[in-house]
Amino acid sequence: MTCRCNALCNCFIISSTTTIAEGNGSQYNPWNFRPSPVPNPRPFGYADLTNSITITPAGTPVVIRWNRSSDIIGNGNNCAVHSDGNMFEYDASNGGTKMVAPVDGLYLVGTTIGHSTSSADLTDNFFLRKNGVTTICQTSYVSNATAGAVNQLDSITTIQDLNAGDYIEVVVVRSNGAGNFSVLTYTSVDFGGFAGSSFWANWLGGPF
Amino acid sequence: MANCGCCGCVFSDSNTALIGGSGSSDDAFAYQIIDPTFYANRYALRRQKSALQSIPNNALTAIDFTTAAAGSFNRGFTFTAPSTFVILTSGIYIFGASVNFETNVTGTRYIDVLKNGTTIMDANESNSNIGSHSVSLSSTDKFLSNDTLQFRVLQNSGIALNAEFAGESSPVFWAVYIGKFV
């Protein structure tokens, strides 16, 4: 009996037993044994923010540092561990800023940023930046005196071809206006939610 | 049970029948994830416009992607100038777009992704304020081969505003194939 996905792997099963046959057409034939196309471990990373960060100077980009040592994993706040060591660059003392691609390929990357209360007119831009230079996706958060003080969450997602060693960071800048704002943890946003600032990436395929 | 060593198919202990469901080759998703060509050739598109585009006041305008900036790629889609992306393989896709609008304090900024010239698949809108303004969206849905997608923007500042060219982040449209739907 042949494996239903024979066209892909060419394995077959001896009809009278469950033993996988050796020889031509079986998995023991090196020619037919195809290594997994998925890197092991599969590149993946997720980080969230456990300390709010105040963004003060207008026009000065701030690279978000995730999971800082003063409030790390296992703090009882339902803040899961996300420095899985595979993609997210992290150390216990300094936290980390970068998702580093371990292999060439196509990646899905995104971030959610929680913005603090402000009743002033200001515009905050946040973006994903590749290799410290290239902005690959961005969006704006606006507050104004008319609308009043309202916390807000915004999210951006994109895809990107990365080479091994390329890295992605989240950068926030108060681009204009009066007043300060903070990038918030999940404990700081409205409704007691669990969806505060976070940063994640997934390998999708490749190399191309 | 016995597992096929190279594709992950599962066989029962008592006979050679394939087991249906998760992990077997009868499961469409499992069949898909073991396809070596699936990861190596995943359909994906990222198109970045290489120049600014003037957007008239209060008129939905498709972004003209005729000129692509560095970093753009296309694997498994067709692009029909000036603004239409054609899906060649039916399936589930994740897609997204973003754009920066020129500085202006008046009105709102809106973006959407339009399917087949009629159906808005996702949209985002926000108030303008001081400074240039960026709007982004992402979503997922099922598509059929030959479905078309366009990225449209709208602003009602009262005057024409530029959709700015900003490196690899504006304007940009992207889509990636996730898998088949059964």
PDB file of C-alpha atoms in Angstrom, chain B residues 5-68:
ATOM      1  CA  GLY B   5       9.126   8.901   8.487  1.00  0.00           C
ATOM      2  CA  CYS B   6       9.252  11.486   5.815  1.00  0.00           C
ATOM      3  CA  CYS B   7       5.790  12.933   5.423  1.00  0.00           C
ATOM      4  CA  GLY B   8       4.143  12.449   8.804  1.00  0.00           C
ATOM      5  CA  CYS B   9       1.271  10.294   7.607  1.00  0.00           C
ATOM      6  CA  VAL B  10      -0.186   7.997  10.252  1.00  0.00           C
ATOM      7  CA  PHE B  11      -1.143   4.349   9.766  1.00  0.00           C
ATOM      8  CA  SER B  12      -3.148   2.215  12.148  1.00  0.00           C
ATOM      9  CA  ASP B  13      -1.477  -0.676  14.028  1.00  0.00           C
ATOM     10  CA  SER B  14      -3.882  -3.306  12.897  1.00  0.00           C
ATOM     11  CA  ASN B  15      -3.796  -2.769   9.220  1.00  0.00           C
ATOM     12  CA  THR B  16      -2.314  -0.624   6.589  1.00  0.00           C
ATOM     13  CA  ALA B  17      -5.234   1.733   6.262  1.00  0.00           C
ATOM     14  CA  LEU B  18      -4.491   5.385   6.493  1.00  0.00           C
ATOM     15  CA  ILE B  19      -6.131   7.146   9.393  1.00  0.00           C
ATOM     16  CA  GLY B  20      -8.183  10.186   8.584  1.00  0.00           C
ATOM     17  CA  GLY B  21      -8.069  13.392  10.534  1.00  0.00           C
ATOM     18  CA  SER B  22      -5.307  15.531  11.910  1.00  0.00           C
ATOM     19  CA  GLY B  23      -1.867  14.262  11.183  1.00  0.00           C
ATOM     20  CA  SER B  24      -2.906  11.915   8.424  1.00  0.00           C
ATOM     21  CA  SER B  25      -2.774  12.362   4.749  1.00  0.00           C
ATOM     22  CA  ASP B  26      -6.578  12.495   4.673  1.00  0.00           C
ATOM     23  CA  ASP B  27      -6.434  15.791   6.468  1.00  0.00           C
ATOM     24  CA  ALA B  28      -6.208  18.531   3.930  1.00  0.00           C
ATOM     25  CA  PHE B  29      -4.189  20.765   6.172  1.00  0.00           C
ATOM     26  CA  ALA B  30      -1.741  18.017   7.062  1.00  0.00           C
ATOM     27  CA  TYR B  31      -1.338  17.163   3.423  1.00  0.00           C
ATOM     28  CA  GLN B  32      -0.603  20.741   2.716  1.00  0.00           C
ATOM     29  CA  ILE B  33       2.005  21.368   5.382  1.00  0.00           C
ATOM     30  CA  ILE B  34       4.107  18.409   4.314  1.00  0.00           C
ATOM     31  CA  ASP B  35       4.325  19.525   0.727  1.00  0.00           C
ATOM     32  CA  PRO B  36       7.973  20.518   0.289  1.00  0.00           C
ATOM     33  CA  THR B  37       7.026  22.860  -2.461  1.00  0.00           C
ATOM     34  CA  PHE B  38       4.524  24.669  -0.273  1.00  0.00           C
ATOM     35  CA  TYR B  39       7.092  26.367   1.918  1.00  0.00           C
ATOM     36  CA  ALA B  40       9.702  26.715  -0.737  1.00  0.00           C
ATOM     37  CA  ASN B  41       7.330  28.428  -3.147  1.00  0.00           C
ATOM     38  CA  ARG B  42       4.738  30.064  -0.934  1.00  0.00           C
ATOM     39  CA  TYR B  43       2.813  32.593  -2.977  1.00  0.00           C
ATOM     40  CA  ALA B  44       3.538  36.059  -1.702  1.00  0.00           C
ATOM     41  CA  LEU B  45       3.399  39.572  -3.034  1.00  0.00           C
ATOM     42  CA  ARG B  46       4.826  42.807  -1.748  1.00  0.00           C
ATOM     43  CA  ARG B  47       4.534  45.846  -3.971  1.00  0.00           C
ATOM     44  CA  GLN B  48       5.978  49.192  -2.982  1.00  0.00           C
ATOM     45  CA  LYS B  49       5.335  52.258  -5.051  1.00  0.00           C
ATOM     46  CA  SER B  50       8.436  54.216  -5.925  1.00  0.00           C
ATOM     47  CA  ALA B  51       6.963  57.719  -6.094  1.00  0.00           C
ATOM     48  CA  LEU B  52       4.378  59.915  -4.447  1.00  0.00           C
ATOM     49  CA  GLN B  53       0.852  60.121  -5.838  1.00  0.00           C
ATOM     50  CA  SER B  54      -1.481  63.098  -5.606  1.00  0.00           C
ATOM     51  CA  ILE B  55      -4.814  62.114  -4.078  1.00  0.00           C
ATOM     52  CA  PRO B  56      -7.708  64.446  -4.968  1.00  0.00           C
ATOM     53  CA  ASN B  57     -10.014  65.725  -2.279  1.00  0.00           C
ATOM     54  CA  ASN B  58     -12.861  63.395  -1.276  1.00  0.00           C
ATOM     55  CA  ALA B  59     -12.412  60.864  -4.072  1.00  0.00           C
ATOM     56  CA  LEU B  60     -11.607  57.189  -3.571  1.00  0.00           C
ATOM     57  CA  THR B  61      -8.402  56.669  -5.509  1.00  0.00           C
ATOM     58  CA  ALA B  62      -6.642  53.402  -6.302  1.00  0.00           C
ATOM     59  CA  ILE B  63      -2.918  53.531  -5.698  1.00  0.00           C
ATOM     60  CA  ASP B  64      -0.988  53.337  -8.947  1.00  0.00           C
ATOM     61  CA  PHE B  65       1.678  50.681  -8.442  1.00  0.00           C
ATOM     62  CA  THR B  66       3.051  50.780 -11.972  1.00  0.00           C
ATOM     63  CA  THR B  67       6.499  51.735 -10.766  1.00  0.00           C
ATOM     64  CA  ALA B  68       7.747  49.367  -8.091  1.00  0.00           C
TER      65      ALA B  68
END
